[in-house]
Amino acid sequence: MKRSWNTLSQMSNGTYTVQDFERAAYRLATEQVLYAADARSRVAYHLVEDHLADFTAALEPLGIRVERNAHYRYVVALPAHGEGAPVTLDETLALLVMRHLYYEAMRQGQIEDHGEVVIELPELQESWQALTGRAMPDVGTLRTLARTLKRWGVCSLLDSESE
């Protein structure tokens, strides 16, 4: 490890504790992606961004490579020896539909500031049917798919009532 969490904590003059560094490293390793735009991971993102070399050195012995995308403002932890996990048919279909919708929005210039695209549920339903030839999954399955895609960094849900 380049510098210990204790040393980094002392260098921050009380801004960050050792536990803050430990939590950020754990979140990066387990969630794999931290976004500046996500309120839940913003603090951990900035901590990792500010001490990128230290987090990279800390996770390297675990076989985890850390990369930062400054343009879209995220850091990602990639397994060096990833064998991959099986993906279900519904997950595959969801990824393909989301990728198609993203591509179409990019082509039409309907992209948000951080490279995001907003897709309304009716548009998703219509595209799902048109692209897969199948009915969209039921609400419970769709929520599970959305959680999985969020964990993978593909999408997040917006609550239209709170906007």
XYZ file of N, CA, C and O in Angstrom:
652
model
N 0.847 -1.176 0.000
C 0.000 0.000 0.000
C 0.888 1.233 0.000
O 1.896 1.276 0.702
N 0.512 2.199 -0.767
C 1.322 3.407 -0.909
C 1.449 4.138 0.433
O 2.528 4.330 0.949
N 0.340 4.583 0.986
C 0.316 5.215 2.321
C -0.818 4.583 3.112
O -1.841 4.209 2.545
N -0.660 4.487 4.408
C -1.697 3.855 5.232
C -2.896 4.789 5.380
O -2.781 6.012 5.221
N -4.044 4.191 5.711
C -5.246 5.003 5.938
C -5.002 5.967 7.099
O -5.500 7.092 7.084
N -4.225 5.531 8.083
C -3.920 6.380 9.231
C -3.147 7.625 8.789
O -3.449 8.739 9.204
N -2.154 7.428 7.929
C -1.363 8.555 7.414
C -2.242 9.509 6.614
O -2.173 10.733 6.794
N -3.101 8.962 5.754
C -3.992 9.799 4.940
C -4.987 10.559 5.809
O -5.291 11.722 5.545
N -5.458 9.902 6.859
C -6.382 10.561 7.783
C -5.701 11.741 8.478
O -6.272 12.833 8.575
N -4.491 11.526 8.920
C -3.740 12.604 9.568
C -3.448 13.742 8.593
O -3.506 14.909 8.964
N -3.171 13.416 7.347
C -2.888 14.434 6.333
C -4.129 15.273 6.000
O -4.012 16.402 5.538
N -5.332 14.713 6.270
C -6.572 15.445 5.962
C -6.946 16.434 7.061
O -7.972 17.115 6.948
N -6.145 16.495 8.129
C -6.401 17.414 9.242
C -7.793 17.246 9.841
O -8.496 18.216 10.093
N -8.188 16.004 10.024
C -9.468 15.722 10.664
C -10.668 15.683 9.734
O -11.778 15.398 10.163
N -10.473 15.952 8.445
C -11.583 15.907 7.497
C -12.065 14.473 7.316
O -13.265 14.223 7.260
N -11.126 13.535 7.219
C -11.465 12.126 7.030
C -10.852 11.290 8.142
O -9.736 11.544 8.581
N -11.590 10.270 8.568
C -11.091 9.329 9.560
C -10.589 8.076 8.847
O -10.849 7.886 7.657
N -9.897 7.235 9.592
C -9.442 5.957 9.053
C -10.644 5.159 8.556
O -10.591 4.539 7.487
N -11.749 5.211 9.307
C -12.960 4.477 8.925
C -13.532 4.987 7.603
O -14.086 4.202 6.831
N -13.404 6.277 7.318
C -13.882 6.820 6.044
C -13.126 6.174 4.880
O -13.731 5.810 3.865
N -11.808 6.025 5.022
C -11.007 5.396 3.975
C -11.360 3.916 3.845
O -11.479 3.397 2.727
N -11.522 3.242 4.980
C -11.881 1.827 4.952
C -13.238 1.618 4.289
O -13.409 0.713 3.474
N -14.221 2.450 4.655
C -15.564 2.339 4.067
C -15.534 2.587 2.559
O -16.187 1.886 1.790
N -14.787 3.593 2.132
C -14.697 3.913 0.701
C -14.057 2.747 -0.062
O -14.532 2.373 -1.140
N -13.001 2.168 0.482
C -12.339 1.031 -0.171
C -13.284 -0.166 -0.236
O -13.369 -0.846 -1.270
N -13.999 -0.410 0.850
C -14.938 -1.532 0.879
C -16.059 -1.320 -0.134
O -16.415 -2.232 -0.880
N -16.611 -0.108 -0.177
C -17.692 0.186 -1.130
C -17.216 0.043 -2.561
O -17.913 -0.499 -3.409
N -16.010 0.532 -2.841
C -15.479 0.411 -4.191
C -15.299 -1.056 -4.569
O -15.665 -1.468 -5.670
N -14.778 -1.845 -3.653
C -14.550 -3.266 -3.936
C -15.855 -4.043 -4.084
O -15.956 -4.921 -4.937
N -16.860 -3.727 -3.291
C -18.102 -4.497 -3.329
C -19.108 -3.976 -4.353
O -19.757 -4.761 -5.029
N -19.226 -2.664 -4.481
C -20.191 -2.098 -5.429
C -19.587 -1.960 -6.816
O -20.308 -1.828 -7.796
N -18.290 -1.923 -6.915
C -17.486 -1.862 -8.120
C -17.506 -0.522 -8.845
O -16.607 -0.236 -9.604
N -18.519 0.304 -8.657
C -18.558 1.605 -9.316
C -19.044 2.652 -8.325
O -20.033 2.442 -7.625
N -18.335 3.773 -8.253
C -18.749 4.912 -7.444
C -18.894 6.111 -8.373
O -18.002 6.385 -9.179
N -20.039 6.802 -8.261
C -20.338 7.931 -9.146
C -20.363 9.242 -8.355
O -20.916 9.298 -7.257
N -19.844 10.295 -8.955
C -19.920 11.618 -8.338
C -21.355 12.124 -8.339
O -21.768 12.845 -7.437
N -22.133 11.738 -9.344
C -23.507 12.232 -9.476
C -24.485 11.515 -8.548
O -25.603 11.979 -8.348
N -24.080 10.389 -7.963
C -24.955 9.618 -7.083
C -24.783 10.102 -5.646
O -23.686 10.025 -5.086
N -25.865 10.579 -5.058
C -25.800 11.130 -3.698
C -25.283 10.107 -2.678
O -24.589 10.464 -1.736
N -25.620 8.837 -2.878
C -25.189 7.803 -1.934
C -23.689 7.518 -2.005
O -23.085 7.091 -1.035
N -23.082 7.704 -3.162
C -21.657 7.364 -3.289
C -20.764 8.571 -3.525
O -19.559 8.417 -3.714
N -21.324 9.760 -3.471
C -20.567 10.983 -3.775
C -19.350 11.164 -2.862
O -18.252 11.457 -3.331
N -19.522 11.002 -1.563
C -18.419 11.211 -0.623
C -17.312 10.180 -0.870
O -16.137 10.532 -0.957
N -17.704 8.917 -1.016
C -16.713 7.870 -1.277
C -16.019 8.115 -2.617
O -14.796 7.941 -2.729
N -16.777 8.541 -3.625
C -16.185 8.843 -4.928
C -15.082 9.896 -4.794
O -13.976 9.724 -5.298
N -15.395 11.014 -4.129
C -14.421 12.095 -3.998
C -13.198 11.669 -3.180
O -12.071 12.072 -3.485
N -13.426 10.859 -2.170
C -12.310 10.371 -1.369
C -11.384 9.503 -2.224
O -10.160 9.668 -2.196
N -11.971 8.602 -3.004
C -11.167 7.747 -3.884
C -10.492 8.592 -4.958
O -9.299 8.406 -5.244
N -11.219 9.528 -5.546
C -10.656 10.378 -6.597
C -9.451 11.172 -6.077
O -8.419 11.261 -6.740
N -9.586 11.725 -4.875
C -8.508 12.531 -4.295
C -7.279 11.704 -3.924
O -6.173 12.241 -3.840
N -7.476 10.417 -3.666
C -6.372 9.543 -3.234
C -6.311 8.303 -4.129
O -6.113 7.184 -3.654
N -6.474 8.518 -5.414
C -6.577 7.417 -6.369
C -5.379 6.465 -6.313
O -5.555 5.245 -6.280
N -4.189 6.989 -6.276
C -2.993 6.135 -6.245
C -2.966 5.253 -4.993
O -2.563 4.090 -5.052
N -3.434 5.807 -3.864
C -3.448 5.035 -2.617
C -4.483 3.915 -2.665
O -4.219 2.799 -2.219
N -5.676 4.207 -3.210
C -6.705 3.177 -3.326
C -6.292 2.121 -4.346
O -6.529 0.926 -4.141
N -5.659 2.551 -5.419
C -5.165 1.611 -6.429
C -4.149 0.667 -5.805
O -4.219 -0.549 -6.000
N -3.215 1.219 -5.029
C -2.195 0.398 -4.371
C -2.804 -0.529 -3.321
O -2.352 -1.660 -3.153
N -3.849 -0.071 -2.630
C -4.476 -0.888 -1.586
C -5.256 -2.064 -2.170
O -5.271 -3.153 -1.591
N -5.891 -1.874 -3.320
C -6.729 -2.926 -3.891
C -5.962 -3.854 -4.837
O -6.424 -4.952 -5.132
N -4.792 -3.416 -5.291
C -4.001 -4.225 -6.227
C -3.651 -5.617 -5.686
O -3.794 -6.601 -6.410
N -3.229 -5.757 -4.423
C -2.919 -7.105 -3.912
C -4.127 -8.039 -3.882
O -3.978 -9.252 -3.806
N -5.321 -7.489 -3.957
C -6.534 -8.306 -3.981
C -6.919 -8.704 -5.407
O -7.941 -9.346 -5.624
N -6.122 -8.265 -6.373
C -6.431 -8.568 -7.766
C -7.503 -7.653 -8.330
O -8.244 -8.036 -9.225
N -7.583 -6.433 -7.794
C -8.579 -5.458 -8.246
C -7.852 -4.259 -8.846
O -7.007 -3.653 -8.190
N -8.197 -3.940 -10.083
C -7.632 -2.786 -10.785
C -8.622 -1.627 -10.665
O -9.814 -1.797 -10.875
N -8.142 -0.442 -10.311
C -8.995 0.736 -10.148
C -8.778 1.671 -11.335
O -7.638 1.977 -11.673
N -9.876 2.093 -11.955
C -9.804 3.042 -13.064
C -10.756 4.197 -12.792
O -11.801 4.017 -12.165
N -10.377 5.361 -13.304
C -11.190 6.568 -13.122
C -11.548 7.143 -14.484
O -10.693 7.248 -15.353
N -12.817 7.506 -14.651
C -13.255 8.203 -15.851
C -13.571 9.631 -15.429
O -14.610 9.887 -14.805
N -12.669 10.552 -15.740
C -12.819 11.944 -15.309
C -13.963 12.642 -16.037
O -14.624 13.506 -15.460
N -14.214 12.258 -17.275
C -15.265 12.914 -18.052
C -16.651 12.621 -17.482
O -17.450 13.526 -17.262
N -16.932 11.336 -17.250
C -18.244 10.950 -16.707
C -18.240 10.852 -15.183
O -19.255 10.519 -14.585
N -17.122 11.121 -14.568
C -16.951 11.219 -13.124
C -17.399 9.968 -12.369
O -18.325 9.992 -11.580
N -16.687 8.886 -12.643
C -16.882 7.664 -11.876
C -15.551 6.944 -11.730
O -14.628 7.168 -12.499
N -15.463 6.120 -10.691
C -14.314 5.225 -10.516
C -14.868 3.806 -10.494
O -15.962 3.561 -9.986
N -14.096 2.898 -11.046
C -14.556 1.520 -11.157
C -13.460 0.579 -10.672
O -12.274 0.838 -10.879
N -13.874 -0.482 -9.997
C -12.967 -1.528 -9.529
C -13.189 -2.750 -10.411
O -14.289 -3.308 -10.447
N -12.156 -3.139 -11.130
C -12.265 -4.247 -12.077
C -11.437 -5.430 -11.600
O -10.249 -5.270 -11.295
N -12.042 -6.614 -11.536
C -11.261 -7.783 -11.126
C -10.250 -8.148 -12.207
O -10.584 -8.205 -13.392
N -9.028 -8.364 -11.800
C -7.977 -8.723 -12.752
C -8.170 -10.139 -13.276
O -7.764 -10.461 -14.378
N -8.801 -10.980 -12.482
C -8.960 -12.392 -12.848
C -10.430 -12.768 -12.852
O -10.810 -13.821 -12.355
N -11.265 -11.913 -13.389
C -12.708 -12.166 -13.374
C -13.101 -13.297 -14.296
O -12.782 -13.292 -15.477
N -13.762 -14.271 -13.742
C -14.262 -15.374 -14.543
C -15.648 -15.055 -15.085
O -16.163 -15.716 -15.948
N -16.267 -14.028 -14.522
C -17.598 -13.651 -14.973
C -18.678 -14.421 -14.241
O -18.444 -15.506 -13.721
N -19.831 -13.843 -14.220
C -20.978 -14.478 -13.583
C -22.023 -14.756 -14.641
O -22.151 -13.994 -15.602
N -22.765 -15.837 -14.481
C -23.803 -16.122 -15.472
C -24.867 -15.023 -15.458
O -25.190 -14.477 -14.411
N -25.374 -14.704 -16.630
C -26.399 -13.670 -16.786
C -27.652 -14.349 -17.302
O -27.591 -15.154 -18.234
N -28.795 -14.020 -16.702
C -30.059 -14.640 -17.107
C -30.527 -14.077 -18.442
O -30.046 -13.027 -18.899
N -31.495 -14.735 -19.048
C -32.059 -14.270 -20.310
C -32.712 -12.903 -20.131
O -32.500 -11.995 -20.958
N -33.474 -12.714 -19.052
C -34.111 -11.414 -18.814
C -33.071 -10.304 -18.639
O -33.251 -9.190 -19.127
N -31.967 -10.601 -17.930
C -30.907 -9.605 -17.762
C -30.276 -9.252 -19.110
O -30.019 -8.084 -19.403
N -30.050 -10.263 -19.930
C -29.482 -10.039 -21.258
C -30.415 -9.187 -22.108
O -29.980 -8.229 -22.752
N -31.696 -9.524 -22.109
C -32.672 -8.756 -22.887
C -32.748 -7.311 -22.392
O -32.791 -6.380 -23.195
N -32.751 -7.146 -21.072
C -32.808 -5.798 -20.505
C -31.590 -4.982 -20.931
O -31.709 -3.814 -21.317
N -30.409 -5.593 -20.884
C -29.192 -4.895 -21.305
C -29.255 -4.503 -22.779
O -28.884 -3.387 -23.151
N -29.730 -5.404 -23.609
C -29.814 -5.112 -25.041
C -30.833 -4.010 -25.340
O -30.567 -3.122 -26.159
N -31.970 -4.048 -24.667
C -32.985 -3.009 -24.861
C -32.457 -1.664 -24.380
O -32.584 -0.642 -25.079
N -31.837 -1.643 -23.201
C -31.287 -0.393 -22.666
C -30.184 0.145 -23.580
O -30.115 1.346 -23.829
N -29.347 -0.728 -24.095
C -28.275 -0.296 -24.998
C -28.842 0.321 -26.273
O -28.359 1.339 -26.754
N -29.892 -0.302 -26.810
C -30.535 0.235 -28.012
C -31.140 1.617 -27.738
O -30.959 2.547 -28.535
N -31.830 1.756 -26.618
C -32.441 3.043 -26.272
C -31.376 4.112 -26.040
O -31.550 5.269 -26.438
N -30.281 3.729 -25.426
C -29.185 4.664 -25.202
C -28.595 5.119 -26.540
O -28.366 6.303 -26.768
N -28.364 4.169 -27.427
C -27.807 4.486 -28.741
C -28.730 5.450 -29.496
O -28.262 6.432 -30.084
N -30.034 5.176 -29.478
C -30.989 6.041 -30.181
C -30.999 7.450 -29.590
O -31.045 8.435 -30.313
N -30.957 7.542 -28.283
C -30.940 8.858 -27.638
C -29.651 9.608 -27.976
O -29.677 10.814 -28.225
N -28.538 8.913 -27.994
C -27.256 9.531 -28.360
C -27.312 10.042 -29.794
O -26.875 11.149 -30.092
N -27.871 9.232 -30.676
C -27.958 9.599 -32.086
C -28.812 10.847 -32.291
O -28.539 11.669 -33.150
N -29.836 10.997 -31.441
C -30.747 12.130 -31.560
C -30.335 13.313 -30.674
O -31.028 14.316 -30.631
N -29.230 13.172 -29.967
C -28.742 14.259 -29.126
C -29.566 14.490 -27.869
O -29.592 15.585 -27.323
N -30.212 13.457 -27.364
C -31.048 13.570 -26.164
C -30.306 13.035 -24.945
O -30.824 12.257 -24.168
N -29.096 13.505 -24.763
C -28.231 13.018 -23.693
C -28.129 14.069 -22.602
O -28.101 15.252 -22.890
N -28.099 13.632 -21.353
C -27.977 14.529 -20.208
C -26.510 14.893 -19.983
O -25.621 14.382 -20.647
N -26.264 15.763 -19.009
C -24.920 16.283 -18.738
C -23.867 15.213 -18.463
O -22.726 15.340 -18.863
N -24.212 14.165 -17.748
C -23.235 13.152 -17.353
C -23.303 11.916 -18.246
O -22.959 10.820 -17.818
N -23.767 12.092 -19.493
C -23.846 10.972 -20.418
C -25.016 10.063 -20.146
O -25.031 8.918 -20.588
N -26.018 10.560 -19.433
C -27.177 9.760 -19.074
C -28.330 10.022 -20.032
O -28.414 11.074 -20.653
N -29.212 9.037 -20.131
C -30.413 9.147 -20.948
C -31.602 8.826 -20.049
O -31.562 7.867 -19.284
N -32.648 9.633 -20.134
C -33.866 9.391 -19.360
C -34.855 8.652 -20.253
O -35.164 9.110 -21.354
N -35.322 7.518 -19.775
C -36.266 6.699 -20.529
C -37.536 6.554 -19.702
O -37.484 6.090 -18.560
N -38.652 6.939 -20.270
C -39.948 6.803 -19.598
C -40.418 5.353 -19.709
O -40.091 4.645 -20.670
N -41.208 4.903 -18.752
C -41.690 3.525 -18.721
C -42.449 3.137 -19.995
O -42.202 2.053 -20.538
N -43.351 3.983 -20.516
C -44.042 3.586 -21.761
C -43.081 3.342 -22.927
O -43.267 2.409 -23.719
N -42.028 4.154 -23.013
C -41.027 3.967 -24.068
C -40.279 2.655 -23.873
O -40.000 1.929 -24.841
N -39.967 2.331 -22.616
C -39.287 1.071 -22.319
C -40.176 -0.111 -22.685
O -39.723 -1.070 -23.313
N -41.455 -0.039 -22.335
C -42.391 -1.121 -22.646
C -42.513 -1.331 -24.153
O -42.461 -2.460 -24.640
N -42.664 -0.240 -24.871
C -42.805 -0.318 -26.328
C -41.548 -0.899 -26.972
O -41.630 -1.777 -27.835
N -40.395 -0.430 -26.535
C -39.133 -0.916 -27.096
C -38.890 -2.376 -26.737
O -38.396 -3.154 -27.562
N -39.211 -2.754 -25.513
C -39.022 -4.138 -25.081
C -39.795 -5.071 -26.009
O -39.254 -6.051 -26.515
N -41.062 -4.743 -26.227
C -41.927 -5.577 -27.083
C -41.394 -5.608 -28.515
O -41.290 -6.661 -29.120
N -41.046 -4.437 -29.047
C -40.591 -4.349 -30.432
C -39.256 -5.059 -30.655
O -39.059 -5.718 -31.682
N -38.343 -4.934 -29.722
C -36.994 -5.484 -29.904
C -36.874 -6.962 -29.551
O -36.049 -7.671 -30.126
N -37.665 -7.415 -28.579
C -37.524 -8.806 -28.129
C -38.627 -9.714 -28.636
O -38.470 -10.940 -28.609
N -39.757 -9.115 -29.045
C -40.902 -9.933 -29.442
C -41.568 -10.591 -28.253
O -42.350 -11.526 -28.399
N -41.274 -10.099 -27.068
C -41.823 -10.656 -25.827
C -42.482 -9.546 -25.019
O -42.123 -8.384 -25.153
N -43.387 -9.954 -24.156
C -43.988 -8.994 -23.229
C -42.946 -8.615 -22.186
O -42.081 -9.425 -21.828
N -43.022 -7.385 -21.713
C -42.098 -6.945 -20.682
C -42.390 -7.737 -19.400
O -43.541 -8.072 -19.133
N -41.361 -8.034 -18.611
C -41.571 -8.801 -17.369
C -42.549 -8.110 -16.420
O -42.752 -6.896 -16.496
N -43.112 -8.898 -15.502
C -44.035 -8.337 -14.515
C -43.292 -7.372 -13.596
O -42.062 -7.305 -13.603
N -44.041 -6.628 -12.794
C -43.472 -5.562 -11.962
C -42.379 -6.083 -11.026
O -41.313 -5.474 -10.912
N -42.599 -7.198 -10.370
C -41.598 -7.738 -9.445
C -40.307 -8.098 -10.149
O -39.210 -7.774 -9.677
N -40.420 -8.772 -11.277
C -39.238 -9.147 -12.055
C -38.533 -7.907 -12.581
O -37.302 -7.826 -12.577
N -39.321 -6.924 -13.016
C -38.746 -5.683 -13.537
C -37.972 -4.932 -12.450
O -36.895 -4.401 -12.702
N -38.511 -4.906 -11.230
C -37.796 -4.254 -10.127
C -36.477 -4.973 -9.824
O -35.455 -4.342 -9.574
N -36.507 -6.301 -9.852
C -35.284 -7.079 -9.624
C -34.261 -6.796 -10.721
O -33.069 -6.606 -10.444
N -34.730 -6.750 -11.970
C -33.838 -6.417 -13.091
C -33.247 -5.022 -12.912
O -32.058 -4.819 -13.146
N -34.075 -4.072 -12.510
C -33.607 -2.690 -12.322
C -32.538 -2.633 -11.234
O -31.538 -1.921 -11.382
N -32.715 -3.376 -10.134
C -31.697 -3.411 -9.074
C -30.387 -4.002 -9.594
O -29.306 -3.498 -9.305
N -30.492 -5.060 -10.381
C -29.293 -5.682 -10.949
C -28.595 -4.719 -11.896
O -27.375 -4.532 -11.817
N -29.354 -4.079 -12.781
C -28.761 -3.140 -13.733
C -28.167 -1.932 -13.019
O -27.141 -1.397 -13.446
N -28.788 -1.513 -11.927
C -28.226 -0.403 -11.145
C -26.894 -0.820 -10.524
O -25.928 -0.069 -10.552
N -26.850 -2.033 -9.984
C -25.611 -2.542 -9.383
C -24.502 -2.614 -10.431
O -23.337 -2.361 -10.138
N -24.873 -2.928 -11.674
C -23.901 -3.003 -12.763
C -23.561 -1.630 -13.317
O -22.696 -1.495 -14.182
N -24.240 -0.588 -12.855
C -23.973 0.767 -13.324
C -24.622 1.109 -14.646
O -24.232 2.064 -15.308
N -25.639 0.336 -15.043
C -26.298 0.547 -16.327
C -27.441 1.539 -16.219
O -27.679 2.324 -17.133
N -28.165 1.515 -15.113
C -29.325 2.400 -14.986
C -29.600 2.721 -13.525
O -29.053 2.103 -12.626
N -30.459 3.689 -13.334
C -30.999 3.987 -12.009
C -32.441 4.415 -12.215
O -32.829 4.843 -13.307
N -33.239 4.273 -11.185
C -34.648 4.625 -11.277
C -34.870 6.023 -10.734
O -34.302 6.396 -9.714
N -35.700 6.767 -11.411
C -36.080 8.109 -10.947
C -37.516 8.040 -10.495
O -38.371 7.488 -11.189
N -37.790 8.621 -9.349
C -39.153 8.694 -8.847
C -39.789 9.975 -9.395
O -39.435 11.072 -8.996
N -40.728 9.824 -10.327
C -41.318 10.989 -10.990
C -42.152 11.837 -10.034
O -42.335 13.021 -10.260
N -42.631 11.261 -8.931
C -43.428 12.028 -7.980
C -42.589 12.987 -7.161
O -43.056 13.997 -6.705
N -41.299 12.664 -6.974
C -40.438 13.518 -6.148
C -39.747 14.601 -6.956
O -39.034 15.427 -6.407
N -39.934 14.623 -8.270
C -39.264 15.623 -9.103
C -40.017 16.915 -9.129
O -41.121 17.096 -8.897
